[in-house]
PDB file of C-alpha atoms in Angstrom:
ATOM      1  CA  MET W   3      48.888 111.955 100.138  1.00 84.00           C
ATOM      2  CA  LYS W   4      48.176 114.564  97.711  1.00 92.00           C
ATOM      3  CA  ARG W   5      50.105 117.713  97.533  1.00 96.00           C
ATOM      4  CA  ILE W   6      49.327 121.408  96.638  1.00 97.00           C
ATOM      5  CA  PRO W   7      52.544 123.153  95.169  1.00 97.00           C
ATOM      6  CA  THR W   8      52.493 126.927  96.302  1.00 97.00           C
ATOM      7  CA  PRO W   9      55.189 129.378  94.762  1.00 96.00           C
ATOM      8  CA  ASP W  10      55.870 130.648  98.471  1.00 96.00           C
ATOM      9  CA  LEU W  11      55.506 127.520 100.617  1.00 96.00           C
ATOM     10  CA  GLY W  12      56.659 124.660  98.330  1.00 97.00           C
ATOM     11  CA  GLU W  13      54.442 121.611  98.261  1.00 97.00           C
ATOM     12  CA  ARG W  14      51.953 121.412 101.020  1.00 98.00           C
ATOM     13  CA  PRO W  15      49.650 118.372 102.043  1.00 97.00           C
ATOM     14  CA  VAL W  16      46.152 118.842 100.871  1.00 97.00           C
ATOM     15  CA  ASP W  17      44.763 118.466 104.287  1.00 97.00           C
ATOM     16  CA  GLU W  18      46.229 121.971 105.166  1.00 98.00           C
ATOM     17  CA  PHE W  19      43.966 123.535 102.696  1.00 98.00           C
ATOM     18  CA  VAL W  20      40.116 124.105 102.497  1.00 98.00           C
ATOM     19  CA  TYR W  21      38.666 124.107  99.015  1.00 96.00           C
ATOM     20  CA  GLY W  22      36.683 127.386  98.161  1.00 94.00           C
ATOM     21  CA  GLY W  23      35.212 126.236  94.879  1.00 90.00           C
ATOM     22  CA  ALA W  24      35.571 127.217  91.355  1.00 90.00           C
ATOM     23  CA  VAL W  25      36.568 130.856  90.310  1.00 90.00           C
ATOM     24  CA  HIS W  26      33.878 132.369  88.230  1.00 83.00           C
ATOM     25  CA  PRO W  27      32.373 135.724  87.593  1.00 81.00           C
ATOM     26  CA  LEU W  28      29.312 136.494  89.829  1.00 80.00           C
ATOM     27  CA  PRO W  29      26.393 138.701  88.488  1.00 87.00           C
ATOM     28  CA  ASP W  30      26.106 142.420  89.564  1.00 89.00           C
ATOM     29  CA  PRO W  31      24.272 142.117  92.947  1.00 84.00           C
ATOM     30  CA  GLU W  32      22.675 145.693  92.068  1.00 90.00           C
ATOM     31  CA  THR W  33      20.910 144.511  88.975  1.00 92.00           C
ATOM     32  CA  THR W  34      20.553 140.520  89.409  1.00 91.00           C
ATOM     33  CA  GLY W  35      17.189 139.018  90.934  1.00 92.00           C
ATOM     34  CA  ASP W  36      17.004 136.073  93.338  1.00 91.00           C
ATOM     35  CA  ALA W  37      16.485 133.407  90.765  1.00 91.00           C
ATOM     36  CA  ASP W  38      19.678 134.544  88.580  1.00 89.00           C
ATOM     37  CA  TRP W  39      21.748 134.711  91.748  1.00 86.00           C
ATOM     38  CA  GLY W  40      20.412 131.022  92.554  1.00 87.00           C
ATOM     39  CA  ARG W  41      21.653 129.812  89.120  1.00 86.00           C
ATOM     40  CA  ALA W  42      24.918 131.586  89.290  1.00 83.00           C
ATOM     41  CA  VAL W  43      25.717 129.895  92.773  1.00 80.00           C
ATOM     42  CA  PHE W  44      24.129 126.526  92.488  1.00 84.00           C
ATOM     43  CA  HIS W  45      24.080 125.534  88.825  1.00 81.00           C
ATOM     44  CA  ARG W  46      27.320 124.621  87.491  1.00 74.00           C
ATOM     45  CA  ALA W  47      28.250 122.297  84.098  1.00 74.00           C
ATOM     46  CA  GLY W  48      30.648 120.298  86.301  1.00 74.00           C
ATOM     47  CA  ALA W  49      32.484 118.877  82.820  1.00 83.00           C
ATOM     48  CA  PRO W  50      35.727 117.204  83.917  1.00 90.00           C
ATOM     49  CA  GLY W  51      38.776 119.495  82.722  1.00 92.00           C
ATOM     50  CA  THR W  52      40.976 122.136  83.884  1.00 95.00           C
ATOM     51  CA  GLN W  53      39.264 124.951  85.908  1.00 94.00           C
ATOM     52  CA  ARG W  54      40.550 127.443  88.270  1.00 95.00           C
ATOM     53  CA  GLU W  55      39.600 127.201  91.960  1.00 96.00           C
ATOM     54  CA  TRP W  56      39.911 128.839  95.111  1.00 96.00           C
ATOM     55  CA  TRP W  57      42.002 127.047  97.859  1.00 98.00           C
ATOM     56  CA  PHE W  58      42.558 128.476 101.709  1.00 98.00           C
ATOM     57  CA  HIS W  59      45.924 127.382 103.164  1.00 98.00           C
ATOM     58  CA  ALA W  60      44.690 127.562 106.769  1.00 98.00           C
ATOM     59  CA  PRO W  61      48.035 127.463 108.673  1.00 98.00           C
ATOM     60  CA  SER W  62      49.185 130.714 106.679  1.00 97.00           C
ATOM     61  CA  GLY W  63      45.804 132.314 106.338  1.00 97.00           C
ATOM     62  CA  THR W  64      46.639 132.426 102.337  1.00 97.00           C
ATOM     63  CA  TRP W  65      43.994 132.391  99.694  1.00 97.00           C
ATOM     64  CA  TYR W  66      45.418 130.849  96.420  1.00 98.00           C
ATOM     65  CA  ILE W  67      43.822 130.429  93.018  1.00 97.00           C
ATOM     66  CA  ALA W  68      44.996 126.980  91.433  1.00 97.00           C
ATOM     67  CA  GLU W  69      44.380 125.539  88.015  1.00 97.00           C
ATOM     68  CA  ARG W  70      43.411 121.900  88.618  1.00 96.00           C
ATOM     69  CA  ASN W  71      42.227 119.232  86.285  1.00 96.00           C
ATOM     70  CA  THR W  72      39.230 117.717  87.796  1.00 93.00           C
ATOM     71  CA  ALA W  73      39.441 114.531  85.335  1.00 94.00           C
ATOM     72  CA  THR W  74      43.013 113.840  86.628  1.00 95.00           C
ATOM     73  CA  ASP W  75      43.044 115.713  89.927  1.00 94.00           C
ATOM     74  CA  HIS W  76      46.528 117.482  88.811  1.00 96.00           C
ATOM     75  CA  PHE W  77      47.545 120.717  89.863  1.00 97.00           C
ATOM     76  CA  GLY W  78      49.127 123.125  87.112  1.00 96.00           C
ATOM     77  CA  THR W  79      49.743 126.801  88.243  1.00 96.00           C
ATOM     78  CA  VAL W  80      49.082 127.892  91.589  1.00 97.00           C
ATOM     79  CA  ALA W  81      49.593 131.609  92.730  1.00 97.00           C
ATOM     80  CA  PRO W  82      48.283 133.771  95.640  1.00 96.00           C
ATOM     81  CA  ALA W  83      44.817 135.118  95.004  1.00 95.00           C
ATOM     82  CA  GLY W  84      45.852 138.640  95.340  1.00 88.00           C
ATOM     83  CA  GLU W  85      48.360 138.378  92.449  1.00 89.00           C
ATOM     84  CA  VAL W  86      45.993 136.751  90.314  1.00 83.00           C
ATOM     85  CA  LEU W  87      43.083 139.413  90.806  1.00 79.00           C
ATOM     86  CA  HIS W  88      45.055 142.698  91.133  1.00 80.00           C
ATOM     87  CA  GLY W  89      48.184 141.592  89.057  1.00 66.00           C
TER      88      GLY W  89
END
C-alpha cells in the first residue's frame, strides 16, 4: 500500500488521506469574472512532473502540502499546510 510520509505522524497509509488538488494561486475574487474563475478552477495543464498538492489526513484533521511527482507517484517534502503558508 502507498504511504505518505508526514513529519509529525510518520508514514501513514494513503487511504487515511483525502486528495485536495494542486496548490496554485487563485485570482482575486473582487476583480475576476466568472469565465476567468472557471479557467482557474477547471483548466489545468496536467503535465507530468513534480507539483505541490493539498492532502487532508482525516483521522487527525490536518491539512498537508506535499510535493509529489505525478509521473512516478513518489512523495517528496510533506509539511503541515500552516507551516508552508504562514512560515
